[in-house]
Every structure is written in C-alpha cells, then in structure tokens.
Coordinates of C-alpha atoms in Angstrom, one line a residue:
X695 CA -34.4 -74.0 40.0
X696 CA -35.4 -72.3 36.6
X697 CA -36.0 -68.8 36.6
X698 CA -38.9 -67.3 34.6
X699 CA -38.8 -63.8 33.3
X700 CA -40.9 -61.7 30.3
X701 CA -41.1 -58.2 29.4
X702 CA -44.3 -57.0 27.7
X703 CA -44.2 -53.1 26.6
X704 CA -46.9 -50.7 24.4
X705 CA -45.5 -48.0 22.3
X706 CA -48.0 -45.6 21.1
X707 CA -47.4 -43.4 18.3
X708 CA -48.8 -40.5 15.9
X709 CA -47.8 -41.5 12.6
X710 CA -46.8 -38.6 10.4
X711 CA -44.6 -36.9 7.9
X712 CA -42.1 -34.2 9.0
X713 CA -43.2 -30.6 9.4
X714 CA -40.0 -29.3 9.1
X715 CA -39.8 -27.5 5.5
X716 CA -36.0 -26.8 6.1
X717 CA -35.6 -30.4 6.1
X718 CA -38.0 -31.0 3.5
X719 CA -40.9 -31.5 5.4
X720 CA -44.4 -29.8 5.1
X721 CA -46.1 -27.2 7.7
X722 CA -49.2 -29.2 6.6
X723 CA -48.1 -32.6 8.2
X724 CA -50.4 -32.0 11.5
X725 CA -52.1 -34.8 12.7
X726 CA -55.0 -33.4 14.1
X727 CA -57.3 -30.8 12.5
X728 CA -56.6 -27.4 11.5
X729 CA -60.0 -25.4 12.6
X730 CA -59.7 -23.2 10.0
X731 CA -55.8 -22.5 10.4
X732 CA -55.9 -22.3 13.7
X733 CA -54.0 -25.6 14.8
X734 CA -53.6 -26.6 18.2
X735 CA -50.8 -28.6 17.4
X736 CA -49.0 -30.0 20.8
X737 CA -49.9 -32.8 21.7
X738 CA -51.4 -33.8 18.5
X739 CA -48.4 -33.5 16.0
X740 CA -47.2 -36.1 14.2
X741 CA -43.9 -38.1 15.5
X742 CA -42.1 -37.6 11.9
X743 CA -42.3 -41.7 10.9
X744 CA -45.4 -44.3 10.0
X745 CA -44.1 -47.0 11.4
X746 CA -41.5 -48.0 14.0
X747 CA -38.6 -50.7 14.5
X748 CA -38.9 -54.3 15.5
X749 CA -36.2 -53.6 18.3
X750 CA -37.4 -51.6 21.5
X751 CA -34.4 -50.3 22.3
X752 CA -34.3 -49.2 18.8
X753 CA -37.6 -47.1 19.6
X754 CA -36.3 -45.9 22.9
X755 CA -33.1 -44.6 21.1
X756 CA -35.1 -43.0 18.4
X757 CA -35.8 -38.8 18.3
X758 CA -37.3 -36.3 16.2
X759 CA -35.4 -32.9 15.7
X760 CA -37.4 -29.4 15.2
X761 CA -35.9 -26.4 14.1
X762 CA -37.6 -24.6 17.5
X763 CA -36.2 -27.0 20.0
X764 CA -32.6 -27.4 21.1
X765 CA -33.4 -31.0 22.0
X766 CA -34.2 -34.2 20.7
X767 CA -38.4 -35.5 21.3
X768 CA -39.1 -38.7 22.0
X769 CA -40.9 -40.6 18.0
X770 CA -43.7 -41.8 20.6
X771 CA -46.1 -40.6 23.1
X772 CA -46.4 -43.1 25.6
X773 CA -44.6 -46.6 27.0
X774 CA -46.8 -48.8 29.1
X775 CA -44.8 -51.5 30.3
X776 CA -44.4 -55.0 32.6
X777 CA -41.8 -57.1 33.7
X778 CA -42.4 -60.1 35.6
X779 CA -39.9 -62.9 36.9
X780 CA -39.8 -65.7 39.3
X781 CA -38.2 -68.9 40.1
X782 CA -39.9 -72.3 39.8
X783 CA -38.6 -75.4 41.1
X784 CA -40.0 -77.9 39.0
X785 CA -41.9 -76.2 35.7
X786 CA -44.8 -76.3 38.2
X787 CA -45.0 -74.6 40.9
X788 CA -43.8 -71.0 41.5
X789 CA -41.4 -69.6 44.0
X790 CA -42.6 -67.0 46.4
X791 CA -40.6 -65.0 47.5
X792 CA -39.0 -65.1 44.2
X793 CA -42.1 -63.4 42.4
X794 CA -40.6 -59.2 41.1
X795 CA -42.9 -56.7 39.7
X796 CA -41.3 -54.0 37.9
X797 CA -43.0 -51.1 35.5
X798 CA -41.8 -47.6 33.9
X799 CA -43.7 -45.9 36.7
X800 CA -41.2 -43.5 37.4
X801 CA -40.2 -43.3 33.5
X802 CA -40.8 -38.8 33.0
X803 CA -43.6 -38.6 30.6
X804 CA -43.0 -37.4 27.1
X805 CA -42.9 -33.4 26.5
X806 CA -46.1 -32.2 25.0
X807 CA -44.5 -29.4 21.9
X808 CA -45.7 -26.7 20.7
X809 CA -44.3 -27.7 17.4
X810 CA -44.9 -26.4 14.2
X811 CA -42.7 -23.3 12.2
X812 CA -43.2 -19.5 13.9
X813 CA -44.7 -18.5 10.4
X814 CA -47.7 -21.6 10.9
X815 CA -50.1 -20.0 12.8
X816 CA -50.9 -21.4 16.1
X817 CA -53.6 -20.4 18.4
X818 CA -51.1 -21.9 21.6
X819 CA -48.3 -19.8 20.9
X820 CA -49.8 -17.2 20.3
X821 CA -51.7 -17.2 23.9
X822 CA -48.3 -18.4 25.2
X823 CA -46.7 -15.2 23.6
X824 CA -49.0 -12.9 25.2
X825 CA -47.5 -10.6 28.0
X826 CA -50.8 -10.4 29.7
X827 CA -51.4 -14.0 30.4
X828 CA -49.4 -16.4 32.3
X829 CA -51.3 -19.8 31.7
X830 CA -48.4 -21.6 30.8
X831 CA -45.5 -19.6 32.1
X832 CA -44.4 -18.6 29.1
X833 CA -43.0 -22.6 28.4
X834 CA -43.7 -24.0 25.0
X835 CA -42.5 -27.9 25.9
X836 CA -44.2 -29.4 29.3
X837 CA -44.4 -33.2 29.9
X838 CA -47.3 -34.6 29.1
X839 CA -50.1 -34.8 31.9
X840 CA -50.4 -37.8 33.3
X841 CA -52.1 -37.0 36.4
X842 CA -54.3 -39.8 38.0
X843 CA -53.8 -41.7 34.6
X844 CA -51.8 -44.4 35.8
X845 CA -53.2 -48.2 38.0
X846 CA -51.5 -50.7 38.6
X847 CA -51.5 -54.1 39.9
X848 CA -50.0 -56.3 41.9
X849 CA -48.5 -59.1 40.7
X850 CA -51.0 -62.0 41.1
X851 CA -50.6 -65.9 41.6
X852 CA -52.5 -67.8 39.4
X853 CA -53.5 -71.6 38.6
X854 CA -54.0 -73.1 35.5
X855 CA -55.1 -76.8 35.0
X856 CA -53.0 -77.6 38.2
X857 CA -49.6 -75.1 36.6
X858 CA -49.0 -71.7 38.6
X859 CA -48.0 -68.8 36.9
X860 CA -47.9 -64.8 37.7
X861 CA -49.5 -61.9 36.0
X862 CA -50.2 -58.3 36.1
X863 CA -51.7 -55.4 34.5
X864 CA -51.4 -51.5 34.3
X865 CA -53.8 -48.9 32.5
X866 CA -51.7 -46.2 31.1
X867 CA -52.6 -43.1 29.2
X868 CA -51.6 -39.4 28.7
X869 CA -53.0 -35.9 27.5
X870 CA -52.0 -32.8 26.4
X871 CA -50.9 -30.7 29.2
X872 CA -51.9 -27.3 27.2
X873 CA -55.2 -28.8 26.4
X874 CA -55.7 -29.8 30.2
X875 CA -54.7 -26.1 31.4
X876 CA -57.6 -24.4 28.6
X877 CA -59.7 -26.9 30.1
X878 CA -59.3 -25.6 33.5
X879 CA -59.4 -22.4 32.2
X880 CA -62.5 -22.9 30.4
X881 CA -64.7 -23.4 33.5
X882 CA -62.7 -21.0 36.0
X883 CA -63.6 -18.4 33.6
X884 CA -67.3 -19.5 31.4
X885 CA -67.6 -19.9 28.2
X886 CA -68.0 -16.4 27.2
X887 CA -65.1 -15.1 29.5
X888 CA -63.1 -17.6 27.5
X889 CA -63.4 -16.8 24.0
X890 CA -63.1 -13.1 25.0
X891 CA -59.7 -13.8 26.7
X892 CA -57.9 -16.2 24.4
X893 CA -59.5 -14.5 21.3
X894 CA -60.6 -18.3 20.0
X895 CA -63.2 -18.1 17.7
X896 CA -66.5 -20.7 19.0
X897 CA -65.8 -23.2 16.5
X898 CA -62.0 -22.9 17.4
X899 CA -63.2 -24.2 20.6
X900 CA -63.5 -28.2 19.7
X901 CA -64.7 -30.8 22.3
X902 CA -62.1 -31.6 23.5
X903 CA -61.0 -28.6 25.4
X904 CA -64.0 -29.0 27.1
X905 CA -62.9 -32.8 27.7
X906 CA -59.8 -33.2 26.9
X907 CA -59.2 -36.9 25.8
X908 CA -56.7 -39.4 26.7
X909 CA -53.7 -41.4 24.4
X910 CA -53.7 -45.0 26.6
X911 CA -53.4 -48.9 27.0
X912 CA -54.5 -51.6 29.0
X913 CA -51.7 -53.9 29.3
X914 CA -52.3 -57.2 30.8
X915 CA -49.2 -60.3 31.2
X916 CA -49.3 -63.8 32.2
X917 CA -46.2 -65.9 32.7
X918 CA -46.7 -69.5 33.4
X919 CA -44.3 -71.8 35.5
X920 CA -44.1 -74.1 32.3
X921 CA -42.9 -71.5 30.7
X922 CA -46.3 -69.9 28.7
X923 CA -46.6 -66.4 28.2
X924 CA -49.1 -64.2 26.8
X925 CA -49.7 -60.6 26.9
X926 CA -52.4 -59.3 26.2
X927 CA -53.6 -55.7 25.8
X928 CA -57.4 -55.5 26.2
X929 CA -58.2 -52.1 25.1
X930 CA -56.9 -48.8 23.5
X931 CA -57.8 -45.7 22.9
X932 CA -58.8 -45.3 19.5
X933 CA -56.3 -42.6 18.6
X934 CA -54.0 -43.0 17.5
X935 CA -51.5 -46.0 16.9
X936 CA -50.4 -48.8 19.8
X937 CA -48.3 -51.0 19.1
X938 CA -47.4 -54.6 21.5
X939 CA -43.6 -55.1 22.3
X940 CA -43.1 -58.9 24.3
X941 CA -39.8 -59.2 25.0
X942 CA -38.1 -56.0 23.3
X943 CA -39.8 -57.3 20.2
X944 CA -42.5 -56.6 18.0
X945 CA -45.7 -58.6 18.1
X946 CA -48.5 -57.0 17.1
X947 CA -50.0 -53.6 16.1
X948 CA -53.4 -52.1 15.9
X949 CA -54.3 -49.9 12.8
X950 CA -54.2 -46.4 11.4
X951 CA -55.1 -45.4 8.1
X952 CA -53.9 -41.9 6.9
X953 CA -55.7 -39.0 6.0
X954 CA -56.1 -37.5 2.3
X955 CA -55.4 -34.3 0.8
X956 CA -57.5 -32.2 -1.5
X957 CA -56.3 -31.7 -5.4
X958 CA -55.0 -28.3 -4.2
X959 CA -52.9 -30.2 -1.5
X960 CA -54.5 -28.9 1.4
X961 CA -56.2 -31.2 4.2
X962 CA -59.8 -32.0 3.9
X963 CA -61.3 -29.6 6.5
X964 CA -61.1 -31.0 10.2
X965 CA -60.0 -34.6 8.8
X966 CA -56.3 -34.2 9.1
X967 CA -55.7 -37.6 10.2
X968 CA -58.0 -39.8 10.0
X969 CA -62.2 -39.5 11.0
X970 CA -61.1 -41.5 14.5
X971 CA -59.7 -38.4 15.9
X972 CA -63.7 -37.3 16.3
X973 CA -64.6 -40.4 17.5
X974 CA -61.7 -40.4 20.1
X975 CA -62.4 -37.1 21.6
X976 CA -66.0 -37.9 22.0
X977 CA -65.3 -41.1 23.8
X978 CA -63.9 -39.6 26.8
X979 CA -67.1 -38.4 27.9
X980 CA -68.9 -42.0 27.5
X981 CA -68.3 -45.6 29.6
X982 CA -65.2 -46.1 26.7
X983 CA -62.9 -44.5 28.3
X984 CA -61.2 -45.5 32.2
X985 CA -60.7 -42.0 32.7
X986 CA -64.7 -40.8 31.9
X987 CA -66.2 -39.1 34.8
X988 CA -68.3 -42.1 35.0
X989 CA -67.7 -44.8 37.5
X990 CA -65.0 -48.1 37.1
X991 CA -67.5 -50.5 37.4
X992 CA -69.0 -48.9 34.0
X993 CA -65.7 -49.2 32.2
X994 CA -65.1 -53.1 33.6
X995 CA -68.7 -53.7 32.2
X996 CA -67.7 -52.1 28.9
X997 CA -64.5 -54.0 28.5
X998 CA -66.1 -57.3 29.4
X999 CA -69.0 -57.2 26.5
X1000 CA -66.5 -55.9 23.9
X1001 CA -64.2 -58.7 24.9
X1002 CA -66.7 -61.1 24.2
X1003 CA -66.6 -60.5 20.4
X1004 CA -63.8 -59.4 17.9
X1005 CA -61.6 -57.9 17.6
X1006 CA -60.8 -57.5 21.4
X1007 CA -58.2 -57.5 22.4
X1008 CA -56.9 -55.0 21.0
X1009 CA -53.4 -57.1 20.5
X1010 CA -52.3 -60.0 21.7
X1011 CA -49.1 -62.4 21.7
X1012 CA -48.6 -65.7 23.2
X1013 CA -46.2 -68.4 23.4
X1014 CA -46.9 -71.9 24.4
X1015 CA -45.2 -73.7 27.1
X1016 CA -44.3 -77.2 28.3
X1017 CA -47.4 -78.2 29.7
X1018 CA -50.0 -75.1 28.4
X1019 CA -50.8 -73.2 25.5
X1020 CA -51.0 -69.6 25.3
X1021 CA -54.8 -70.4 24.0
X1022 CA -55.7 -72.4 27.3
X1023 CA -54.1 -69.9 30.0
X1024 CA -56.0 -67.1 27.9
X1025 CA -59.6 -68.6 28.4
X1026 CA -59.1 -69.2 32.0
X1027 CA -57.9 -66.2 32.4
X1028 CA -60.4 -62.7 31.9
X1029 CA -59.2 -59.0 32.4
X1030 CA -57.4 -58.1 35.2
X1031 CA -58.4 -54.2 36.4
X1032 CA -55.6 -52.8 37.9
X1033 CA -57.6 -50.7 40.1

C-alpha cells in the first residue's frame, strides 16, 4: 500500500517598500492611491518586501513591524490552501476510505491596519478618532472580512485513462473590513448623508466604497494514484500579487509591475501602484469577479471562455507520474466550482 499526499497553497501579496521613515522607509510607499492626500491606507498598504521566499514556512514565519502596532503583521494578505492524501494499492486504483481533505478554513484571517505614521494624513483614522462616531469601535487593526468569501469542495474521485486520482478546489478571497463598514454606511445613510458625516470630499469617495473589491484565488488540485499532480489555479483577482506554493515550494507567480514617481518624488496622481488597482475595483461589479452581485452560473461561464485561451490559468504546476503526465490529467480535467 503506497500512500499519496500533496499540498498546494496561494500566497497573495502587496508588494511594497517600507513606510516606516524611522526605519528608513518612506510615508509615500502606499500601495493604493492617495486621492489627493487623503489615503485610505488599510487594507491597501504595501507588505514591506517585492518578493517572497521559495520556503512556505519561511513566508508563514515572516512579519512586518510598524512603529503604531505592538505586534508583528502577517508580509501577506491571504493563504488559500489544499491538502489531499490517500492510499493506493497498486499505483492504480485509490483507497476509499483512505481519501483526507484538509484546508486553512479555520486559519484567522489577516488584520486589516490602519498603517501609515500619525503625521500622514488618513481619512480612517481620523473618522476612527472621532468621539462622535463609533463605526469601528474605536479599533485601528480588525481581521480582514471574509464573510461569505470562502467555497469549498469536496474531495472528488476522478478517472483518467483507466488511473483514479482525487482532487479539490476552494475559491478564497478577502476585503478590507473598514472599506466593507463605509460601504454599509454609505447606503444606511445616502450619499449626501455620507459625505456630510465623514467630511470625505466626493472624489475622496472612490468606487470602491461603493463596492468594495475582493483580494482572491481559485485554487484547484489533482493527485493521481500513479503518482501525477498538478495544481492549478484558474483565476485571480487582478490586484495585486498571487503567487502558487505545491508542496511548501515555490512554483509559479503571476505579475506585478510597480508604479513610478514624479521628478519631484511624489506618486503620479491616483496611480500609486500600478493602473490594475482601477481595473480591479471596477471588476467586482461585472461577471469577473465570484463575489459580483451577479449570479455563479455567470462567473463559471466567464472562467470557462477565458480558460480557453492564454494565459489562463492563472498559474499552474505539474508533475508527471508513472503512467500519466501532468499535461494529460489537465485536459481531461476542466474547473472544478467549489460551490
């Protein structure tokens, strides 16, 4: 009897420089835009590195320090992440009762910050500072919201070419919880109401507050009796970066590309990072993202035509096996909803 066991895990990160100037940093690093100087930082702010480790216990280990917080944050926003094992008797056939199924579900989300120096101005403290409103409860780290963000399969028995195998998926994503309490806000009160109450300016008042967008994968492994493996994430949101971890290693990465500064060192207005943020926040409202207020069927019908041409998906990694390549158990296989 041979036992069978993978691990496939997304990390997903906002690359960025430090904004702690005592440390040598700059009040500047945001990753998000400014709106005129008045950041909505949270969520948003960079994790202090561009890149992370080849090791995933490295990247579990790994934290940023801010002068405002007594305690270490998490480099990374989100883990998504599979295990599957079973036994097989013969490289062939799979083992039943043998088949586990184990996630991060009950992994605490990362806290959401209000980072940033007390001199930077920053439209959530301030509204966190005031005495006459008690939004937030007066807390300037919450987890992140990940309310009704999170499906998840079962595992699922599979045949390939005459070898079983096992796989499973599970759509993970995140928001800002600050973001998600304006937005409630927002509607309770009207438009107006708002603006009067928080003092926001109306082009303070970006998109997404009205719809707050969501940081998430769609993580999708295979294991084969033979021994094949491939995981396979099929889609991403497009802020900021994922990145694929099979077997507490690095495989694959999506891309970010910085953003620029002016001569005069300051960020190009409402380009911080990089023009994706603006076409991230928009998305939520459309059939791109799972958590739209449209319907699943219109997001299965999205992922299925993008996955019919490059570069989808997203990231991939595969290893061949006895009998079957990573390539042959991937075109019998398509996306697996976890819903």
């Amino acid at each position: 009897m041979v036992k069978r066991s993978t691990s496939a895990t997304t990390i997903t990160l906002i690359p960025g420089h430090s904004e702690n100037s005592t440390e040598g940093g700059d009040d500047l690093n945001s990753a998000m835009p400014d709106y005129n100087g008045k950041c909505l930082d949270a969520w948003f702010v960079a994790d202090a590195v561009t890149d992370l480790p080849d090791d995933l216990q490295t990247v579990r280990e790994m934290r940023k320090h801010l002068p405002e917080y007594d305690e270490g944050l998490r480099q990374y926003r989100l883990a998504n992440q599979i295990e599957l094992s079973f036994s097989t008797p013969d490289g062939r056939n799979v083992t039943g009762p043998s088949i586990t199924l184990e996630t991060n579900a009950n992994e605490k989300p990362s806290y959401v910050a209000v980072e940033g120096e007390e001199s930077e101005e920053n439209v959530i403290r301030d509204i966190i500072e005031r005495d006459d409103l008690d939004w937030f409860d007066g807390k300037s780290k919450l987890r992140a919201d990940v309310t009704n963000k999170r499906f998840e399969s079962d595992a699922v028995r599979e045949n390939v070419n005459g070898i079983e195998g096992v796989r499973a998926s599970v759509l993970f994503g995140g928001s800002d919880t600050y973001i998600e309490i304006l937005r409630k806000k927002f509607y309770e009160l009207g438009p107006t109401e708002f603006l009067e109450t928080t003092g926001m300016d109306v082009e303070v008042v970006p998109a997404f507050i009205v719809q707050p967008p969501t940081m998430y994968t769609f993580l999708e492994l295979a294991v084969m009796a033979d021994g094949t493996k491939l995981a396979r994430v099929w889609d991403v949101s497009r802020y900021p970066k994922h990145y694929l971890y099979v077997d507490e290693r690095k495989r694959d990465e999506t891309d970010f590309e910085e953003g620029s500064r002016l001569s005069g060192g300051e960020w190009r207005q409402n380009e911080n990072a990089n023009e994706r943020f603006g076409q991230w926040a928009l998305e939520e409202q459309d059939l791109r993202s799972p958590f739209s207020p449209h319907t699943r069927s219109g997001y299965e019908q999205y992922v299925d035509h993008v996955t019919s041409f490059g570069p989808y998906p997203a990231m991939t990694y595969g290893e061949d096996g006895e009998e079957l390549t990573a390539a042959a158990v991937a075109s019998h296989l398509p996306p697996l909803f976890p819903w």
